[in-house]
């Protein structure tokens, strides 16, 4: 399995289509999924990773009240990507609304997944990151 890294600025076109940057797309594979992510972003998952996540959800006991809603919310948001003949993907309205995506977007490689952010949310979330980098890095315990 390859790992995704880096950040890439792009735009949604007038028909709500995006093209995933080549450096990310080449390791994404032919089949991949969009889903709601955390902190206001979307996750883009290769099929293999999507299956891993859905298998973990399937292991949650139906009687586990605390995890049941999270499992449902996450699983129902999965959308298989359907590329046109030019490699563009229409981003569904419900996912665009969830992430606040209107035009400018940032793709961010995060290991086994790609995150897709609205430029505004991305800039707000990472505001001050450089000043706090050492603290954030040290919390990783790697």
Short mmCIF file of N, CA, C and O in Angstrom, two decimals:
data_model
loop_
_atom_site.label_atom_id
_atom_site.label_comp_id
_atom_site.label_asym_id
_atom_site.label_seq_id
_atom_site.Cartn_x
_atom_site.Cartn_y
_atom_site.Cartn_z
N UNK A 1 0.84 -1.18 0.00
CA UNK A 1 0.00 0.00 0.00
C UNK A 1 0.88 1.24 0.00
O UNK A 1 1.85 1.33 0.73
N UNK A 2 0.51 2.21 -0.81
CA UNK A 2 1.21 3.48 -0.85
C UNK A 2 0.58 4.45 0.15
O UNK A 2 -0.57 4.27 0.55
N UNK A 3 1.33 5.46 0.50
CA UNK A 3 0.83 6.46 1.44
C UNK A 3 0.72 7.80 0.74
O UNK A 3 1.55 8.15 -0.09
N UNK A 4 -0.31 8.54 1.12
CA UNK A 4 -0.58 9.85 0.54
C UNK A 4 0.04 10.94 1.40
O UNK A 4 -0.09 10.91 2.63
N UNK A 5 0.71 11.89 0.76
CA UNK A 5 1.31 13.02 1.47
C UNK A 5 1.16 14.27 0.62
O UNK A 5 0.83 14.21 -0.57
N UNK A 6 1.40 15.41 1.22
CA UNK A 6 1.41 16.67 0.50
C UNK A 6 0.08 17.38 0.51
O UNK A 6 -0.94 16.84 0.97
N UNK A 7 0.11 18.63 0.03
CA UNK A 7 -1.12 19.41 -0.11
C UNK A 7 -1.16 20.01 -1.50
O UNK A 7 -0.12 20.36 -2.06
N UNK A 8 -2.38 20.09 -2.05
CA UNK A 8 -2.56 20.51 -3.43
C UNK A 8 -3.80 21.40 -3.52
O UNK A 8 -4.89 20.99 -3.09
N UNK A 9 -3.65 22.58 -4.06
CA UNK A 9 -4.77 23.51 -4.25
C UNK A 9 -5.41 23.29 -5.61
O UNK A 9 -4.70 23.19 -6.62
N UNK A 10 -6.72 23.23 -5.63
CA UNK A 10 -7.48 23.05 -6.87
C UNK A 10 -8.80 23.80 -6.76
O UNK A 10 -9.07 24.44 -5.75
N UNK A 11 -9.62 23.65 -7.80
CA UNK A 11 -10.93 24.28 -7.80
C UNK A 11 -11.98 23.32 -8.33
O UNK A 11 -11.69 22.47 -9.18
N UNK A 12 -13.18 23.48 -7.80
CA UNK A 12 -14.36 22.80 -8.32
C UNK A 12 -14.76 23.56 -9.58
O UNK A 12 -14.70 24.79 -9.60
N UNK A 13 -15.15 22.87 -10.65
CA UNK A 13 -15.58 23.59 -11.84
C UNK A 13 -17.06 23.95 -11.72
O UNK A 13 -17.71 23.66 -10.70
N UNK A 14 -17.61 24.59 -12.73
CA UNK A 14 -19.00 25.09 -12.69
C UNK A 14 -20.02 23.96 -12.57
O UNK A 14 -21.15 24.19 -12.13
N UNK A 15 -19.62 22.74 -12.92
CA UNK A 15 -20.54 21.59 -12.83
C UNK A 15 -20.25 20.75 -11.59
O UNK A 15 -20.61 19.58 -11.53
N UNK A 16 -19.56 21.33 -10.62
CA UNK A 16 -19.23 20.66 -9.35
C UNK A 16 -18.36 19.42 -9.52
O UNK A 16 -18.48 18.45 -8.79
N UNK A 17 -17.46 19.50 -10.49
CA UNK A 17 -16.53 18.40 -10.73
C UNK A 17 -15.14 18.78 -10.24
O UNK A 17 -14.76 19.95 -10.27
N UNK A 18 -14.41 17.76 -9.80
CA UNK A 18 -13.02 17.97 -9.42
C UNK A 18 -12.16 16.93 -10.11
O UNK A 18 -12.64 15.86 -10.51
N UNK A 19 -10.93 17.28 -10.24
CA UNK A 19 -9.93 16.33 -10.75
C UNK A 19 -8.90 16.15 -9.65
O UNK A 19 -8.33 17.12 -9.16
N UNK A 20 -8.70 14.92 -9.24
CA UNK A 20 -7.74 14.64 -8.18
C UNK A 20 -6.33 14.79 -8.74
O UNK A 20 -6.03 14.28 -9.82
N UNK A 21 -5.46 15.51 -8.02
CA UNK A 21 -4.10 15.72 -8.51
C UNK A 21 -3.40 14.39 -8.83
O UNK A 21 -3.55 13.40 -8.11
N UNK A 22 -2.63 14.40 -9.90
CA UNK A 22 -1.97 13.19 -10.39
C UNK A 22 -1.16 12.48 -9.32
O UNK A 22 -1.21 11.25 -9.20
N UNK A 23 -0.40 13.23 -8.53
CA UNK A 23 0.47 12.60 -7.52
C UNK A 23 -0.35 11.83 -6.48
O UNK A 23 0.17 10.91 -5.86
N UNK A 24 -1.60 12.21 -6.27
CA UNK A 24 -2.47 11.47 -5.36
C UNK A 24 -3.24 10.38 -6.12
O UNK A 24 -3.40 9.28 -5.63
N UNK A 25 -3.69 10.72 -7.30
CA UNK A 25 -4.54 9.81 -8.08
C UNK A 25 -3.82 8.53 -8.45
O UNK A 25 -4.42 7.45 -8.44
N UNK A 26 -2.54 8.61 -8.76
CA UNK A 26 -1.82 7.42 -9.22
C UNK A 26 -1.80 6.31 -8.17
O UNK A 26 -1.70 5.13 -8.50
N UNK A 27 -1.88 6.66 -6.88
CA UNK A 27 -1.87 5.67 -5.81
C UNK A 27 -3.27 5.37 -5.27
O UNK A 27 -3.43 4.51 -4.42
N UNK A 28 -4.26 6.07 -5.79
CA UNK A 28 -5.62 5.90 -5.30
C UNK A 28 -6.28 4.65 -5.86
O UNK A 28 -7.11 4.03 -5.20
N UNK A 29 -5.89 4.27 -7.05
CA UNK A 29 -6.48 3.09 -7.68
C UNK A 29 -7.70 3.46 -8.50
O UNK A 29 -8.15 4.60 -8.53
N UNK A 30 -8.23 2.45 -9.17
CA UNK A 30 -9.36 2.67 -10.07
C UNK A 30 -10.66 2.92 -9.32
O UNK A 30 -11.50 3.71 -9.73
N UNK A 31 -10.85 2.23 -8.20
CA UNK A 31 -12.07 2.36 -7.41
C UNK A 31 -11.76 3.04 -6.09
O UNK A 31 -10.88 2.59 -5.35
N UNK A 32 -12.50 4.10 -5.80
CA UNK A 32 -12.30 4.82 -4.56
C UNK A 32 -13.60 5.48 -4.13
O UNK A 32 -14.57 5.53 -4.90
N UNK A 33 -13.62 5.96 -2.90
CA UNK A 33 -14.84 6.46 -2.28
C UNK A 33 -14.63 7.81 -1.63
O UNK A 33 -13.57 8.09 -1.08
N UNK A 34 -15.68 8.61 -1.65
CA UNK A 34 -15.76 9.84 -0.87
C UNK A 34 -16.64 9.54 0.33
O UNK A 34 -17.62 8.79 0.23
N UNK A 35 -16.32 10.13 1.46
CA UNK A 35 -17.15 10.00 2.65
C UNK A 35 -16.94 11.23 3.54
O UNK A 35 -15.96 11.95 3.38
N UNK A 36 -17.88 11.45 4.42
CA UNK A 36 -17.69 12.52 5.39
C UNK A 36 -16.46 12.20 6.22
O UNK A 36 -16.23 11.06 6.60
N UNK A 37 -15.69 13.22 6.51
CA UNK A 37 -14.50 13.07 7.33
C UNK A 37 -14.71 13.75 8.67
O UNK A 37 -15.83 13.89 9.14
N UNK A 38 -13.63 14.18 9.25
CA UNK A 38 -13.67 14.85 10.55
C UNK A 38 -13.24 16.30 10.40
O UNK A 38 -12.59 16.67 9.42
N UNK A 39 -13.60 17.11 11.36
CA UNK A 39 -13.19 18.51 11.41
C UNK A 39 -13.60 19.31 10.17
O UNK A 39 -12.95 20.28 9.80
N UNK A 40 -14.67 18.86 9.50
CA UNK A 40 -15.20 19.61 8.36
C UNK A 40 -14.59 19.28 7.03
O UNK A 40 -14.74 20.04 6.07
N UNK A 41 -13.90 18.16 6.91
CA UNK A 41 -13.33 17.77 5.62
C UNK A 41 -14.02 16.50 5.12
O UNK A 41 -14.82 15.89 5.82
N UNK A 42 -13.69 16.12 3.91
CA UNK A 42 -14.14 14.85 3.34
C UNK A 42 -12.93 13.92 3.27
O UNK A 42 -11.80 14.37 3.11
N UNK A 43 -13.19 12.63 3.39
CA UNK A 43 -12.15 11.63 3.18
C UNK A 43 -12.32 11.06 1.78
O UNK A 43 -13.44 10.83 1.33
N UNK A 44 -11.21 10.80 1.11
CA UNK A 44 -11.19 10.05 -0.14
C UNK A 44 -10.39 8.80 0.16
O UNK A 44 -9.22 8.88 0.52
N UNK A 45 -11.04 7.66 0.03
CA UNK A 45 -10.44 6.39 0.45
C UNK A 45 -10.29 5.43 -0.73
O UNK A 45 -11.26 5.19 -1.47
N UNK A 46 -9.10 4.85 -0.89
CA UNK A 46 -8.97 3.78 -1.88
C UNK A 46 -9.91 2.64 -1.48
O UNK A 46 -10.26 2.48 -0.30
N UNK A 47 -10.32 1.85 -2.43
CA UNK A 47 -11.27 0.76 -2.16
C UNK A 47 -10.80 -0.13 -1.01
O UNK A 47 -11.60 -0.49 -0.13
N UNK A 48 -9.54 -0.46 -0.99
CA UNK A 48 -8.99 -1.34 0.05
C UNK A 48 -9.18 -0.73 1.44
O UNK A 48 -9.56 -1.41 2.40
N UNK A 49 -8.92 0.55 1.59
CA UNK A 49 -9.06 1.23 2.88
C UNK A 49 -10.54 1.38 3.24
O UNK A 49 -10.93 1.21 4.40
N UNK A 50 -11.38 1.67 2.24
CA UNK A 50 -12.82 1.77 2.48
C UNK A 50 -13.36 0.45 3.03
O UNK A 50 -14.13 0.43 3.98
N UNK A 51 -12.92 -0.65 2.44
CA UNK A 51 -13.37 -1.97 2.91
C UNK A 51 -12.90 -2.22 4.34
O UNK A 51 -13.65 -2.75 5.15
N UNK A 52 -11.66 -1.83 4.65
CA UNK A 52 -11.15 -1.99 6.02
C UNK A 52 -12.03 -1.24 7.01
O UNK A 52 -12.38 -1.76 8.07
N UNK A 53 -12.38 0.00 6.66
CA UNK A 53 -13.20 0.81 7.55
C UNK A 53 -14.60 0.23 7.72
O UNK A 53 -15.14 0.18 8.83
N UNK A 54 -15.20 -0.22 6.63
CA UNK A 54 -16.54 -0.79 6.70
C UNK A 54 -16.54 -2.12 7.45
O UNK A 54 -17.51 -2.46 8.15
N UNK A 55 -15.45 -2.88 7.36
CA UNK A 55 -15.34 -4.12 8.13
C UNK A 55 -15.27 -3.82 9.62
O UNK A 55 -15.87 -4.53 10.43
N UNK A 56 -14.56 -2.76 9.99
CA UNK A 56 -14.50 -2.36 11.41
C UNK A 56 -15.88 -1.96 11.90
O UNK A 56 -16.27 -2.29 13.03
N UNK A 57 -16.62 -1.25 11.07
CA UNK A 57 -17.98 -0.86 11.44
C UNK A 57 -18.86 -2.08 11.61
O UNK A 57 -19.68 -2.16 12.52
N UNK A 58 -18.69 -3.07 10.75
CA UNK A 58 -19.51 -4.29 10.82
C UNK A 58 -19.27 -5.06 12.11
O UNK A 58 -20.13 -5.82 12.54
N UNK A 59 -18.11 -4.85 12.73
CA UNK A 59 -17.79 -5.55 13.98
C UNK A 59 -18.43 -4.89 15.20
O UNK A 59 -18.44 -5.49 16.28
N UNK A 60 -18.97 -3.71 15.05
CA UNK A 60 -19.60 -3.02 16.17
C UNK A 60 -20.88 -3.75 16.53
O UNK A 60 -21.70 -4.07 15.66
N UNK A 61 -21.05 -4.03 17.80
CA UNK A 61 -22.25 -4.72 18.24
C UNK A 61 -23.47 -3.83 18.03
O UNK A 61 -23.44 -2.63 18.32
N UNK A 62 -24.53 -4.42 17.54
CA UNK A 62 -25.76 -3.67 17.30
C UNK A 62 -26.33 -3.11 18.60
O UNK A 62 -27.07 -2.14 18.60
N UNK A 63 -25.95 -3.70 19.71
CA UNK A 63 -26.45 -3.24 21.00
C UNK A 63 -25.59 -2.12 21.60
O UNK A 63 -25.93 -1.59 22.65
N UNK A 64 -24.52 -1.74 20.94
CA UNK A 64 -23.63 -0.68 21.43
C UNK A 64 -24.22 0.68 21.06
O UNK A 64 -23.95 1.23 20.00
N UNK A 65 -25.00 1.22 21.98
CA UNK A 65 -25.73 2.47 21.73
C UNK A 65 -24.78 3.62 21.41
O UNK A 65 -25.07 4.45 20.54
N UNK A 66 -23.64 3.69 22.08
CA UNK A 66 -22.71 4.80 21.88
C UNK A 66 -22.08 4.81 20.49
O UNK A 66 -21.82 5.87 19.94
N UNK A 67 -21.83 3.66 19.92
CA UNK A 67 -21.16 3.59 18.63
C UNK A 67 -22.12 3.43 17.46
O UNK A 67 -21.74 3.68 16.31
N UNK A 68 -23.34 3.05 17.73
CA UNK A 68 -24.30 2.75 16.68
C UNK A 68 -24.54 3.96 15.76
O UNK A 68 -24.52 3.85 14.55
N UNK A 69 -24.77 5.11 16.35
CA UNK A 69 -25.06 6.30 15.54
C UNK A 69 -23.86 6.72 14.71
O UNK A 69 -23.98 7.09 13.54
N UNK A 70 -22.67 6.69 15.30
CA UNK A 70 -21.46 7.03 14.55
C UNK A 70 -21.26 6.08 13.37
O UNK A 70 -20.90 6.52 12.28
N UNK A 71 -21.50 4.79 13.60
CA UNK A 71 -21.36 3.80 12.53
C UNK A 71 -22.33 4.10 11.39
O UNK A 71 -21.95 4.06 10.22
N UNK A 72 -23.55 4.39 11.75
CA UNK A 72 -24.56 4.68 10.73
C UNK A 72 -24.21 5.94 9.94
O UNK A 72 -24.28 5.97 8.71
N UNK A 73 -23.86 6.99 10.67
CA UNK A 73 -23.56 8.27 10.02
C UNK A 73 -22.38 8.15 9.07
O UNK A 73 -22.41 8.70 7.96
N UNK A 74 -21.34 7.46 9.51
CA UNK A 74 -20.16 7.32 8.67
C UNK A 74 -20.45 6.43 7.47
O UNK A 74 -20.18 6.81 6.32
N UNK A 75 -21.05 5.28 7.69
CA UNK A 75 -21.28 4.32 6.60
C UNK A 75 -22.23 4.86 5.55
O UNK A 75 -22.03 4.65 4.35
N UNK A 76 -23.26 5.58 5.97
CA UNK A 76 -24.23 6.06 4.98
C UNK A 76 -23.68 7.17 4.11
O UNK A 76 -24.24 7.48 3.06
N UNK A 77 -22.57 7.78 4.51
CA UNK A 77 -22.01 8.88 3.73
C UNK A 77 -21.07 8.41 2.62
O UNK A 77 -20.62 9.22 1.81
N UNK A 78 -20.76 7.11 2.53
CA UNK A 78 -19.87 6.60 1.49
C UNK A 78 -20.51 6.74 0.11
O UNK A 78 -21.65 6.35 -0.09
N UNK A 79 -19.74 7.29 -0.82
CA UNK A 79 -20.18 7.43 -2.20
C UNK A 79 -19.05 6.96 -3.10
O UNK A 79 -17.92 7.44 -2.99
N UNK A 80 -19.35 6.00 -3.96
CA UNK A 80 -18.35 5.53 -4.91
C UNK A 80 -18.08 6.62 -5.94
O UNK A 80 -19.01 7.23 -6.47
N UNK A 81 -16.82 6.89 -6.20
CA UNK A 81 -16.44 7.90 -7.20
C UNK A 81 -16.72 7.37 -8.59
O UNK A 81 -16.44 6.22 -8.89
N UNK A 82 -17.30 8.23 -9.40
CA UNK A 82 -17.57 7.88 -10.80
C UNK A 82 -16.92 8.95 -11.68
O UNK A 82 -17.41 10.06 -11.76
N UNK A 83 -15.82 8.58 -12.30
CA UNK A 83 -15.09 9.53 -13.14
C UNK A 83 -15.69 9.59 -14.53
O UNK A 83 -16.17 8.59 -15.06
N UNK A 84 -15.63 10.79 -15.13
CA UNK A 84 -16.01 10.90 -16.53
C UNK A 84 -14.80 10.53 -17.39
O UNK A 84 -13.75 10.17 -16.85
N UNK A 85 -14.93 10.63 -18.71
CA UNK A 85 -13.84 10.19 -19.58
C UNK A 85 -12.61 11.10 -19.52
O UNK A 85 -11.58 10.79 -20.09
N UNK A 86 -12.71 12.23 -18.80
CA UNK A 86 -11.56 13.11 -18.62
C UNK A 86 -10.99 13.04 -17.20
O UNK A 86 -10.18 13.87 -16.79
N UNK A 87 -11.47 12.07 -16.40
CA UNK A 87 -10.94 11.87 -15.06
C UNK A 87 -11.50 12.79 -14.00
O UNK A 87 -10.97 12.90 -12.91
N UNK A 88 -12.61 13.45 -14.32
CA UNK A 88 -13.25 14.34 -13.35
C UNK A 88 -14.35 13.60 -12.62
O UNK A 88 -14.97 12.68 -13.16
N UNK A 89 -14.59 14.01 -11.37
CA UNK A 89 -15.61 13.38 -10.54
C UNK A 89 -16.57 14.45 -10.06
O UNK A 89 -16.14 15.51 -9.58
N UNK A 90 -17.87 14.17 -10.17
CA UNK A 90 -18.87 15.09 -9.62
C UNK A 90 -18.91 14.85 -8.12
O UNK A 90 -19.07 13.72 -7.66
N UNK A 91 -18.76 15.92 -7.36
CA UNK A 91 -18.81 15.84 -5.91
C UNK A 91 -20.27 16.01 -5.48
O UNK A 91 -20.87 17.05 -5.75
N UNK A 92 -20.87 14.99 -4.85
CA UNK A 92 -22.29 15.07 -4.48
C UNK A 92 -22.61 16.27 -3.60
O UNK A 92 -21.80 16.69 -2.76
N UNK A 93 -23.81 16.82 -3.78
CA UNK A 93 -24.24 18.03 -3.08
C UNK A 93 -24.16 17.87 -1.57
O UNK A 93 -23.71 18.78 -0.87
N UNK A 94 -24.61 16.73 -1.04
CA UNK A 94 -24.61 16.56 0.42
C UNK A 94 -23.20 16.58 0.99
O UNK A 94 -22.97 17.12 2.08
N UNK A 95 -22.23 16.06 0.26
CA UNK A 95 -20.84 16.10 0.73
C UNK A 95 -20.24 17.49 0.58
O UNK A 95 -19.50 17.95 1.45
N UNK A 96 -20.57 18.17 -0.52
CA UNK A 96 -20.09 19.55 -0.68
C UNK A 96 -20.61 20.42 0.44
O UNK A 96 -19.87 21.21 1.03
N UNK A 97 -21.88 20.27 0.76
CA UNK A 97 -22.48 21.07 1.83
C UNK A 97 -21.85 20.75 3.17
O UNK A 97 -21.56 21.65 3.96
N UNK A 98 -21.65 19.48 3.46
CA UNK A 98 -21.03 19.07 4.73
C UNK A 98 -19.68 19.73 4.92
O UNK A 98 -19.35 20.21 6.01
N UNK A 99 -18.87 19.77 3.86
CA UNK A 99 -17.51 20.30 3.95
C UNK A 99 -17.42 21.79 3.60
O UNK A 99 -16.34 22.37 3.65
N UNK A 100 -18.54 22.41 3.27
CA UNK A 100 -18.53 23.83 2.94
C UNK A 100 -17.78 24.14 1.66
O UNK A 100 -17.22 25.23 1.51
N UNK A 101 -17.78 23.21 0.74
CA UNK A 101 -17.03 23.38 -0.51
C UNK A 101 -17.90 24.11 -1.53
O UNK A 101 -19.00 23.67 -1.84
N UNK A 102 -17.35 25.23 -2.03
CA UNK A 102 -18.04 25.97 -3.06
C UNK A 102 -17.20 26.07 -4.33
O UNK A 102 -17.69 25.85 -5.42
N UNK A 103 -15.92 26.39 -4.19
CA UNK A 103 -15.06 26.49 -5.36
C UNK A 103 -13.62 26.06 -5.07
O UNK A 103 -13.16 25.05 -5.57
N UNK A 104 -12.92 26.81 -4.24
CA UNK A 104 -11.51 26.52 -3.97
C UNK A 104 -11.40 25.38 -2.95
O UNK A 104 -12.06 25.41 -1.91
N UNK A 105 -10.56 24.39 -3.27
CA UNK A 105 -10.38 23.23 -2.41
C UNK A 105 -8.90 22.95 -2.19
O UNK A 105 -8.06 23.40 -2.97
N UNK A 106 -8.63 22.20 -1.14
CA UNK A 106 -7.28 21.73 -0.87
C UNK A 106 -7.35 20.23 -0.64
O UNK A 106 -8.15 19.74 0.16
N UNK A 107 -6.52 19.49 -1.38
CA UNK A 107 -6.34 18.06 -1.15
C UNK A 107 -5.15 17.93 -0.21
O UNK A 107 -4.13 18.58 -0.41
N UNK A 108 -5.27 17.06 0.77
CA UNK A 108 -4.22 16.87 1.75
C UNK A 108 -4.00 15.37 1.94
O UNK A 108 -4.93 14.65 2.32
N UNK A 109 -2.81 14.89 1.64
CA UNK A 109 -2.50 13.47 1.84
C UNK A 109 -2.22 13.20 3.31
O UNK A 109 -1.42 13.90 3.93
N UNK A 110 -2.91 12.20 3.86
CA UNK A 110 -2.77 11.87 5.28
C UNK A 110 -2.63 10.35 5.42
O UNK A 110 -3.53 9.65 5.87
N UNK A 111 -1.48 9.83 5.00
CA UNK A 111 -1.23 8.40 5.15
C UNK A 111 -2.08 7.55 4.22
O UNK A 111 -1.90 7.57 3.01
N UNK A 112 -3.05 6.82 4.79
CA UNK A 112 -3.88 5.91 4.00
C UNK A 112 -5.07 6.59 3.33
O UNK A 112 -5.83 5.95 2.62
N UNK A 113 -5.25 7.88 3.59
CA UNK A 113 -6.40 8.57 3.02
C UNK A 113 -5.97 9.94 2.48
O UNK A 113 -4.92 10.46 2.81
N UNK A 114 -6.86 10.47 1.65
CA UNK A 114 -6.73 11.84 1.18
C UNK A 114 -7.86 12.62 1.84
O UNK A 114 -8.99 12.12 1.94
N UNK A 115 -7.56 13.82 2.29
CA UNK A 115 -8.61 14.68 2.81
C UNK A 115 -8.88 15.78 1.79
O UNK A 115 -7.95 16.29 1.17
N UNK A 116 -10.14 16.14 1.65
CA UNK A 116 -10.56 17.20 0.75
C UNK A 116 -11.25 18.27 1.60
O UNK A 116 -12.22 17.98 2.29
N UNK A 117 -10.69 19.46 1.56
CA UNK A 117 -11.16 20.57 2.38
C UNK A 117 -11.60 21.73 1.50
O UNK A 117 -11.01 21.95 0.43
N UNK A 118 -12.55 22.52 1.98
CA UNK A 118 -12.76 23.83 1.37
C UNK A 118 -11.52 24.64 1.75
O UNK A 118 -10.96 24.46 2.83
N UNK A 119 -11.08 25.51 0.87
CA UNK A 119 -9.89 26.32 1.14
C UNK A 119 -10.08 27.14 2.41
O UNK A 119 -9.16 27.24 3.23
N UNK A 120 -11.28 27.67 2.62
CA UNK A 120 -11.55 28.49 3.81
C UNK A 120 -11.40 27.67 5.08
O UNK A 120 -10.75 28.10 6.04
N UNK A 121 -12.02 26.49 5.12
CA UNK A 121 -11.94 25.64 6.31
C UNK A 121 -10.51 25.16 6.56
O UNK A 121 -10.06 25.08 7.70
N UNK A 122 -9.80 24.84 5.48
CA UNK A 122 -8.42 24.38 5.60
C UNK A 122 -7.54 25.46 6.22
O UNK A 122 -6.79 25.20 7.17
N UNK A 123 -7.65 26.67 5.68
CA UNK A 123 -6.83 27.77 6.19
C UNK A 123 -7.16 28.06 7.66
O UNK A 123 -6.26 28.32 8.46
N UNK A 124 -8.44 28.02 8.00
CA UNK A 124 -8.84 28.28 9.38
C UNK A 124 -8.33 27.19 10.31
O UNK A 124 -7.79 27.46 11.38
N UNK A 125 -8.48 25.93 9.90
CA UNK A 125 -8.06 24.81 10.74
C UNK A 125 -6.56 24.83 11.00
O UNK A 125 -6.10 24.57 12.12
N UNK A 126 -5.78 25.13 9.97
CA UNK A 126 -4.32 25.07 10.09
C UNK A 126 -3.69 26.42 10.43
O UNK A 126 -2.47 26.53 10.45
N UNK A 127 -4.50 27.42 10.71
CA UNK A 127 -3.98 28.73 11.10
C UNK A 127 -3.12 28.58 12.37
O UNK A 127 -3.56 28.01 13.36
N UNK A 128 -1.91 29.05 12.32
CA UNK A 128 -1.01 28.97 13.48
C UNK A 128 -0.28 27.66 13.62
O UNK A 128 0.44 27.44 14.60
N UNK A 129 -0.43 26.77 12.66
CA UNK A 129 0.22 25.46 12.73
C UNK A 129 1.74 25.56 12.85
O UNK A 129 2.36 24.79 13.57
N UNK A 130 2.33 26.46 12.10
CA UNK A 130 3.79 26.56 12.12
C UNK A 130 4.32 26.91 13.50
O UNK A 130 5.33 26.37 13.95
N UNK A 131 3.61 27.79 14.20
CA UNK A 131 4.04 28.18 15.54
C UNK A 131 3.92 27.03 16.54
O UNK A 131 4.66 26.95 17.50
N UNK A 132 2.97 26.16 16.31
CA UNK A 132 2.70 25.05 17.23
C UNK A 132 3.23 23.71 16.71
O UNK A 132 2.93 22.66 17.28
N UNK A 133 3.98 23.74 15.62
CA UNK A 133 4.39 22.50 14.97
C UNK A 133 5.07 21.51 15.92
O UNK A 133 4.73 20.33 15.95
N UNK A 134 6.03 21.96 16.70
CA UNK A 134 6.75 21.05 17.59
C UNK A 134 5.81 20.35 18.57
O UNK A 134 5.93 19.15 18.80
N UNK A 135 4.88 21.09 19.14
CA UNK A 135 3.93 20.50 20.08
C UNK A 135 3.06 19.46 19.38
O UNK A 135 2.81 18.37 19.93
N UNK A 136 2.55 19.80 18.19
CA UNK A 136 1.74 18.84 17.43
C UNK A 136 2.54 17.60 17.07
O UNK A 136 2.09 16.47 17.23
N UNK A 137 3.77 17.81 16.61
CA UNK A 137 4.62 16.68 16.23
C UNK A 137 4.92 15.80 17.42
O UNK A 137 4.83 14.58 17.35
N UNK A 138 5.29 16.40 18.56
CA UNK A 138 5.63 15.61 19.75
C UNK A 138 4.44 14.81 20.27
O UNK A 138 4.63 13.75 20.85
N UNK A 139 3.22 15.30 20.03
CA UNK A 139 2.05 14.54 20.47
C UNK A 139 1.86 13.25 19.70
O UNK A 139 1.16 12.35 20.14
N UNK A 140 2.51 13.13 18.55
CA UNK A 140 2.40 11.92 17.73
C UNK A 140 3.15 10.74 18.34
O UNK A 140 2.87 9.59 18.02
N UNK A 141 4.13 11.02 19.15
CA UNK A 141 4.93 9.99 19.81
C UNK A 141 5.53 9.01 18.79
O UNK A 141 5.49 7.79 18.98
N UNK A 142 6.12 9.54 17.73
CA UNK A 142 6.77 8.66 16.74
C UNK A 142 8.27 8.82 16.81
O UNK A 142 8.79 9.72 17.38
#
